[in-house]
mmCIF file of C-alpha atoms in Angstrom:
data_model
loop_
_atom_site.group_PDB
_atom_site.id
_atom_site.type_symbol
_atom_site.label_atom_id
_atom_site.label_comp_id
_atom_site.label_asym_id
_atom_site.label_seq_id
_atom_site.Cartn_x
_atom_site.Cartn_y
_atom_site.Cartn_z
ATOM 1 C CA MET X 197 -94.828 0.732 108.146
ATOM 2 C CA GLU X 198 -94.270 3.627 109.838
ATOM 3 C CA PRO X 199 -90.814 5.315 109.407
ATOM 4 C CA ARG X 200 -89.809 4.387 113.114
ATOM 5 C CA ILE X 201 -90.213 1.017 112.368
ATOM 6 C CA ILE X 202 -88.372 0.887 109.076
ATOM 7 C CA LEU X 203 -85.212 2.550 110.070
ATOM 8 C CA PRO X 204 -84.195 0.076 112.910
ATOM 9 C CA LEU X 205 -84.861 -2.876 110.459
ATOM 10 C CA ALA X 206 -82.858 -1.621 107.502
ATOM 11 C CA LEU X 207 -79.915 -0.899 110.004
ATOM 12 C CA PHE X 208 -80.133 -4.227 111.313
ATOM 13 C CA LEU X 209 -80.341 -5.859 107.804
ATOM 14 C CA ALA X 210 -77.287 -4.062 106.718
ATOM 15 C CA LEU X 211 -75.117 -4.961 110.064
ATOM 16 C CA ALA X 212 -76.065 -8.203 109.265
ATOM 17 C CA ALA X 213 -74.990 -8.214 105.981
ATOM 18 C CA LEU X 214 -71.671 -6.503 107.301
ATOM 19 C CA PHE X 215 -71.464 -9.310 109.894
ATOM 20 C CA LEU X 216 -71.623 -12.137 107.458
ATOM 21 C CA LEU X 217 -69.069 -10.523 104.651
ATOM 22 C CA VAL X 218 -66.860 -10.228 107.278
ATOM 23 C CA LEU X 219 -67.137 -13.564 108.380
ATOM 24 C CA GLN X 220 -66.756 -14.868 104.887
ATOM 25 C CA ARG X 221 -64.164 -13.457 104.280
ATOM 26 C CA ALA X 222 -62.247 -13.972 107.938
ATOM 27 C CA SER X 223 -63.534 -17.904 106.862
ATOM 28 C CA ARG X 224 -61.698 -17.800 103.926
ATOM 29 C CA LEU X 225 -58.261 -16.265 105.538
ATOM 30 C CA VAL X 226 -58.765 -19.137 107.957
ATOM 31 C CA ALA X 227 -58.856 -21.542 104.884
ATOM 32 C CA ARG X 228 -55.621 -20.120 103.088
ATOM 33 C CA THR X 229 -53.765 -19.961 106.281
ATOM 34 C CA ARG X 230 -54.530 -23.783 106.937
ATOM 35 C CA GLU X 231 -53.280 -24.740 103.652
ATOM 36 C CA HIS X 232 -50.223 -22.985 103.873
ATOM 37 C CA GLU X 233 -49.459 -24.073 107.265
ATOM 38 C CA ARG X 234 -50.279 -27.727 105.538
ATOM 39 C CA PHE X 235 -48.147 -26.934 102.598
ATOM 40 C CA GLN X 236 -44.773 -25.757 105.107
ATOM 41 C CA ARG X 237 -45.476 -29.212 107.035
ATOM 42 C CA SER X 238 -45.170 -31.579 103.730
ATOM 43 C CA ILE X 239 -42.449 -29.605 102.339
ATOM 44 C CA ALA X 240 -40.217 -29.969 105.696
ATOM 45 C CA ASP X 241 -41.232 -33.416 106.077
ATOM 46 C CA LEU X 242 -39.799 -33.899 102.356
ATOM 47 C CA ASP X 243 -36.728 -32.322 102.991
ATOM 48 C CA VAL X 244 -36.408 -34.457 106.276
ATOM 49 C CA ARG X 245 -36.678 -37.463 104.432
ATOM 50 C CA PHE X 246 -34.727 -36.376 101.473
ATOM 51 C CA GLY X 247 -31.535 -35.692 103.926
ATOM 52 C CA ARG X 248 -32.028 -38.868 105.219
ATOM 53 C CA THR X 249 -31.857 -40.837 101.796
ATOM 54 C CA ILE X 250 -28.945 -39.114 100.262
ATOM 55 C CA ASP X 251 -26.576 -38.562 103.488
ATOM 56 C CA PRO X 252 -25.562 -41.991 103.805
ATOM 57 C CA VAL X 253 -25.027 -41.856 99.693
ATOM 58 C CA ILE X 254 -22.652 -39.409 100.148
ATOM 59 C CA ALA X 255 -20.982 -40.866 103.281
ATOM 60 C CA GLY X 256 -20.456 -44.294 101.540
ATOM 61 C CA LEU X 257 -18.824 -42.392 98.382
ATOM 62 C CA ASP X 258 -16.680 -40.261 100.449
ATOM 63 C CA GLU X 259 -15.307 -43.701 102.163
ATOM 64 C CA ILE X 260 -14.973 -45.658 98.829
ATOM 65 C CA ARG X 261 -12.736 -42.920 97.217
ATOM 66 C CA ARG X 262 -10.551 -42.680 100.532
ATOM 67 C CA HIS X 263 -10.333 -46.633 99.943
ATOM 68 C CA ARG X 264 -11.847 -46.802 103.331
ATOM 69 C CA ILE X 265 -14.745 -49.381 102.239
ATOM 70 C CA GLY X 266 -15.114 -51.755 99.187
ATOM 71 C CA ALA X 267 -17.308 -50.706 96.231
ATOM 72 C CA GLU X 268 -19.418 -53.782 97.094
ATOM 73 C CA ALA X 269 -20.696 -52.230 100.313
ATOM 74 C CA LEU X 270 -22.427 -49.460 98.578
ATOM 75 C CA ALA X 271 -24.902 -51.810 96.693
ATOM 76 C CA GLU X 272 -27.533 -51.998 98.962
ATOM 77 C CA VAL X 273 -27.247 -48.083 99.721
ATOM 78 C CA LEU X 274 -27.807 -46.858 96.373
ATOM 79 C CA SER X 275 -30.411 -49.444 95.662
ATOM 80 C CA ARG X 276 -32.561 -48.280 98.658
ATOM 81 C CA ALA X 277 -31.747 -44.514 97.648
ATOM 82 C CA SER X 278 -33.240 -44.706 94.466
ATOM 83 C CA ASP X 279 -36.442 -46.268 95.457
ATOM 84 C CA GLU X 280 -36.859 -43.725 98.057
ATOM 85 C CA LEU X 281 -35.793 -40.939 95.464
ATOM 86 C CA ARG X 282 -38.417 -42.173 93.131
ATOM 87 C CA THR X 283 -41.384 -42.240 96.203
ATOM 88 C CA GLU X 284 -40.515 -38.875 97.055
ATOM 89 C CA ILE X 285 -40.172 -37.295 93.498
ATOM 90 C CA ASP X 286 -43.890 -38.816 93.004
ATOM 91 C CA GLU X 287 -44.753 -37.323 96.443
ATOM 92 C CA ALA X 288 -43.626 -33.538 95.419
ATOM 93 C CA ARG X 289 -44.905 -33.696 91.957
ATOM 94 C CA ALA X 290 -48.562 -34.627 93.858
ATOM 95 C CA LEU X 291 -48.298 -31.340 95.822
ATOM 96 C CA ARG X 292 -50.092 -28.005 94.846
ATOM 97 C CA GLY X 293 -48.567 -24.714 96.250
ATOM 98 C CA PRO X 294 -50.631 -22.110 97.978
ATOM 99 C CA ALA X 295 -50.672 -18.574 96.102
ATOM 100 C CA GLY X 296 -47.184 -17.330 96.210
ATOM 101 C CA LEU X 297 -45.422 -20.728 96.063
ATOM 102 C CA THR X 298 -46.830 -22.734 92.977
ATOM 103 C CA ASP X 299 -43.315 -22.916 91.815
ATOM 104 C CA VAL X 300 -42.032 -25.157 94.565
ATOM 105 C CA PRO X 301 -43.242 -28.411 94.085
ATOM 106 C CA PRO X 302 -41.779 -28.615 90.436
ATOM 107 C CA SER X 303 -38.745 -26.624 91.721
ATOM 108 C CA TYR X 304 -38.366 -29.342 94.708
ATOM 109 C CA ALA X 305 -39.008 -32.448 92.649
ATOM 110 C CA ARG X 306 -36.068 -31.114 89.860
ATOM 111 C CA GLU X 307 -34.047 -31.208 92.690
ATOM 112 C CA LEU X 308 -34.895 -34.421 93.774
ATOM 113 C CA GLU X 309 -34.635 -35.892 90.252
ATOM 114 C CA ARG X 310 -30.911 -34.622 89.830
ATOM 115 C CA ALA X 311 -30.647 -36.502 92.864
ATOM 116 C CA GLU X 312 -31.830 -39.619 91.535
ATOM 117 C CA ARG X 313 -29.629 -39.015 88.083
ATOM 118 C CA ALA X 314 -26.418 -38.628 90.803
ATOM 119 C CA VAL X 315 -27.579 -42.192 92.277
ATOM 120 C CA GLY X 316 -27.440 -43.699 88.997
ATOM 121 C CA LEU X 317 -24.100 -42.405 88.045
ATOM 122 C CA ALA X 318 -22.952 -43.481 91.273
ATOM 123 C CA GLU X 319 -24.072 -46.879 90.734
ATOM 124 C CA HIS X 320 -22.027 -46.571 86.964
ATOM 125 C CA GLY X 321 -18.876 -45.947 88.900
ATOM 126 C CA ARG X 322 -19.237 -48.636 91.463
ATOM 127 C CA SER X 323 -19.981 -51.351 88.818
ATOM 128 C CA GLY X 324 -17.212 -49.721 86.589
ATOM 129 C CA LEU X 325 -14.854 -49.867 89.869
ATOM 130 C CA ILE X 326 -15.446 -53.384 90.604
ATOM 131 C CA ALA X 327 -15.254 -54.616 86.884
ATOM 132 C CA THR X 328 -12.088 -52.499 86.257
ATOM 133 C CA ARG X 329 -10.295 -52.745 89.383
ATOM 134 C CA GLY X 330 -6.604 -52.190 88.876
ATOM 135 C CA GLY X 331 -7.202 -51.762 85.196
ATOM 136 C CA PRO X 332 -6.753 -48.638 83.170
ATOM 137 C CA ARG X 333 -10.371 -47.477 83.381
ATOM 138 C CA GLU X 334 -10.434 -47.124 87.219
ATOM 139 C CA LEU X 335 -9.833 -43.351 86.836
ATOM 140 C CA GLU X 336 -13.173 -43.011 84.626
ATOM 141 C CA ALA X 337 -14.891 -44.999 87.602
ATOM 142 C CA GLN X 338 -13.001 -42.800 90.324
ATOM 143 C CA THR X 339 -14.233 -39.663 88.381
ATOM 144 C CA SER X 340 -17.617 -40.565 88.403
ATOM 145 C CA LEU X 341 -18.142 -41.278 91.489
ATOM 146 C CA LYS X 342 -16.372 -38.108 92.443
ATOM 147 C CA ARG X 343 -19.015 -36.218 89.997
ATOM 148 C CA ALA X 344 -22.115 -38.011 92.014
ATOM 149 C CA ALA X 345 -21.012 -37.175 95.286
ATOM 150 C CA LEU X 346 -20.615 -33.505 94.175
ATOM 151 C CA ASN X 347 -24.199 -33.426 92.236
ATOM 152 C CA LEU X 348 -26.184 -35.051 95.347
ATOM 153 C CA ARG X 349 -24.493 -32.074 97.790
ATOM 154 C CA HIS X 350 -25.809 -29.654 95.192
ATOM 155 C CA ALA X 351 -29.080 -31.429 94.762
ATOM 156 C CA ARG X 352 -29.260 -31.093 98.771
ATOM 157 C CA GLU X 353 -28.445 -27.386 98.941
ATOM 158 C CA ALA X 354 -30.712 -26.318 96.487
ATOM 159 C CA ALA X 355 -33.423 -28.281 98.321
ATOM 160 C CA GLY X 356 -32.606 -26.701 101.384
ATOM 161 C CA MET X 357 -32.833 -23.645 99.904
ATOM 162 C CA VAL X 358 -36.241 -24.152 98.342
ATOM 163 C CA ALA X 359 -37.562 -25.271 101.975
ATOM 164 C CA SER X 360 -36.234 -22.792 103.660
ATOM 165 C CA ARG X 361 -37.971 -20.215 101.474
ATOM 166 C CA VAL X 362 -41.262 -22.316 102.344
ATOM 167 C CA ALA X 363 -40.582 -22.041 106.115
ATOM 168 C CA GLU X 364 -40.339 -18.457 105.962
ATOM 169 C CA THR X 365 -43.155 -17.341 103.572
ATOM 170 C CA LEU X 366 -46.052 -16.069 105.649
ATOM 171 C CA PRO X 367 -49.700 -16.547 104.547
ATOM 172 C CA PRO X 368 -50.720 -14.227 101.925
ATOM 173 C CA GLY X 369 -53.321 -12.456 104.545
ATOM 174 C CA THR X 370 -50.807 -12.147 107.333
ATOM 175 C CA GLN X 371 -48.304 -10.420 104.760
ATOM 176 C CA ARG X 372 -50.215 -7.437 103.991
ATOM 177 C CA THR X 373 -50.785 -7.215 107.832
ATOM 178 C CA SER X 374 -47.518 -7.350 108.703
ATOM 179 C CA GLY X 375 -46.433 -5.138 106.069
ATOM 180 C CA ALA X 376 -49.036 -2.277 107.134
ATOM 181 C CA ALA X 377 -47.931 -2.682 110.754
ATOM 182 C CA GLN X 378 -44.541 -1.767 110.066
ATOM 183 C CA GLN X 379 -45.057 1.137 107.870
ATOM 184 C CA SER X 380 -47.556 2.547 110.091
ATOM 185 C CA ARG X 381 -44.856 2.191 112.817
ATOM 186 C CA PRO X 382 -43.694 5.593 114.090
ATOM 187 C CA PRO X 383 -39.943 6.044 113.399
ATOM 188 C CA MET X 384 -38.024 5.797 116.616
ATOM 189 C CA ALA X 385 -36.304 9.505 117.860
ATOM 190 C CA VAL X 386 -32.562 9.030 118.096
ATOM 191 C CA SER X 387 -31.201 11.735 120.790
ATOM 192 C CA VAL X 388 -27.534 13.068 119.666
ATOM 193 C CA PRO X 389 -25.780 14.668 122.389
ATOM 194 C CA ALA X 390 -24.779 17.942 121.943
ATOM 195 C CA VAL X 391 -21.100 18.792 121.212
ATOM 196 C CA GLN X 392 -19.829 21.682 123.208
ATOM 197 C CA ALA X 393 -17.072 23.782 121.024
ATOM 198 C CA PRO X 394 -14.103 24.341 123.010
ATOM 199 C CA VAL X 395 -13.832 28.085 123.935
ATOM 200 C CA THR X 396 -10.580 30.024 122.856
ATOM 201 C CA ALA X 397 -9.579 32.687 125.504
ATOM 202 C CA THR X 398 -9.159 35.895 123.623
ATOM 203 C CA PRO X 399 -5.835 37.669 125.064
ATOM 204 C CA VAL X 400 -7.200 40.960 126.485
ATOM 205 C CA ALA X 401 -4.467 44.464 126.243
ATOM 206 C CA ALA X 402 -3.466 45.784 129.354
ATOM 207 C CA ALA X 403 -4.552 49.069 129.631
ATOM 208 C CA PRO X 404 -1.663 52.067 129.605
ATOM 209 C CA ALA X 405 -0.799 53.757 133.065
ATOM 210 C CA PRO X 406 -2.192 57.080 133.400
ATOM 211 C CA THR X 407 0.280 59.693 132.979
ATOM 212 C CA VAL X 408 1.053 62.408 135.531
ATOM 213 C CA ALA X 409 1.335 65.866 134.726
ATOM 214 C CA PRO X 410 4.298 67.185 136.249
ATOM 215 C CA ALA X 411 3.795 69.806 139.801
ATOM 216 C CA ILE X 412 4.074 73.116 138.873
ATOM 217 C CA PRO X 413 6.107 75.390 141.504
ATOM 218 C CA GLY X 414 3.985 77.262 143.343
ATOM 219 C CA GLY X 415 4.589 81.514 143.556
ATOM 220 C CA GLY X 416 2.994 84.402 145.634
ATOM 221 C CA GLY X 417 -0.541 84.570 145.149
ATOM 222 C CA GLU X 418 -2.914 82.645 146.628
ATOM 223 C CA GLY X 419 -3.654 79.811 144.348
ATOM 224 C CA GLY X 420 -2.683 82.217 141.213
ATOM 225 C CA PRO X 421 0.217 81.245 138.782
ATOM 226 C CA ASP X 422 3.721 82.700 138.862
ATOM 227 C CA ARG X 423 4.338 86.099 137.569
ATOM 228 C CA ASP X 424 7.366 87.702 136.451
ATOM 229 C CA PRO X 425 8.889 90.184 139.101
ATOM 230 C CA ASP X 426 7.955 93.917 137.332
ATOM 231 C CA PRO X 427 11.192 95.637 135.997
ATOM 232 C CA SER X 428 10.222 99.051 136.856
ATOM 233 C CA MET X 429 9.941 98.043 140.746
#
């Protein structure tokens, strides 16, 4: 082949290979972004369900401790919460976190398991309160209910922090882009108004008045000085 044909062909092949490389990297970035967003939606949905599960339990425990409802009223709520928590724990364990968030599924599952243990403690306190109503072990049952409510609140708060971290984390590719954009942004110049220094007036000494010589009495000559008379005359 002639050189004038080989050179455009080589340039075309190089551009085609570069285009395929860029397309491959872009497709990987899109796939990672979709996986990241899917994981965010899963954690957000799980967090909403977790709140709906334990909020009635916490409210019921507070009502029992304030003697507004009986311990029997919480039996169905605790049973339903225990079943829902077991389902949510299995779903959290089955999740696979993307890059940078691989520790989230086991961390969130641990908070769900803590809430499950707290529900079991609440059931223990509720049963003890019914069995020993007015007896010497009523204080122990009340303490179990109080500890269960406290553990549920702590688990809800910790799980919410994990969910907030997932919601605020960007995909790996966009993190580098955002950081580079912030570094390349020039610093904004801040103009500070100049402060004029106060002008202090320096006192000027008055010039001394000119000294006037005394007038000399005039004599006999024209314009000449006076002379003493000659004694011989």
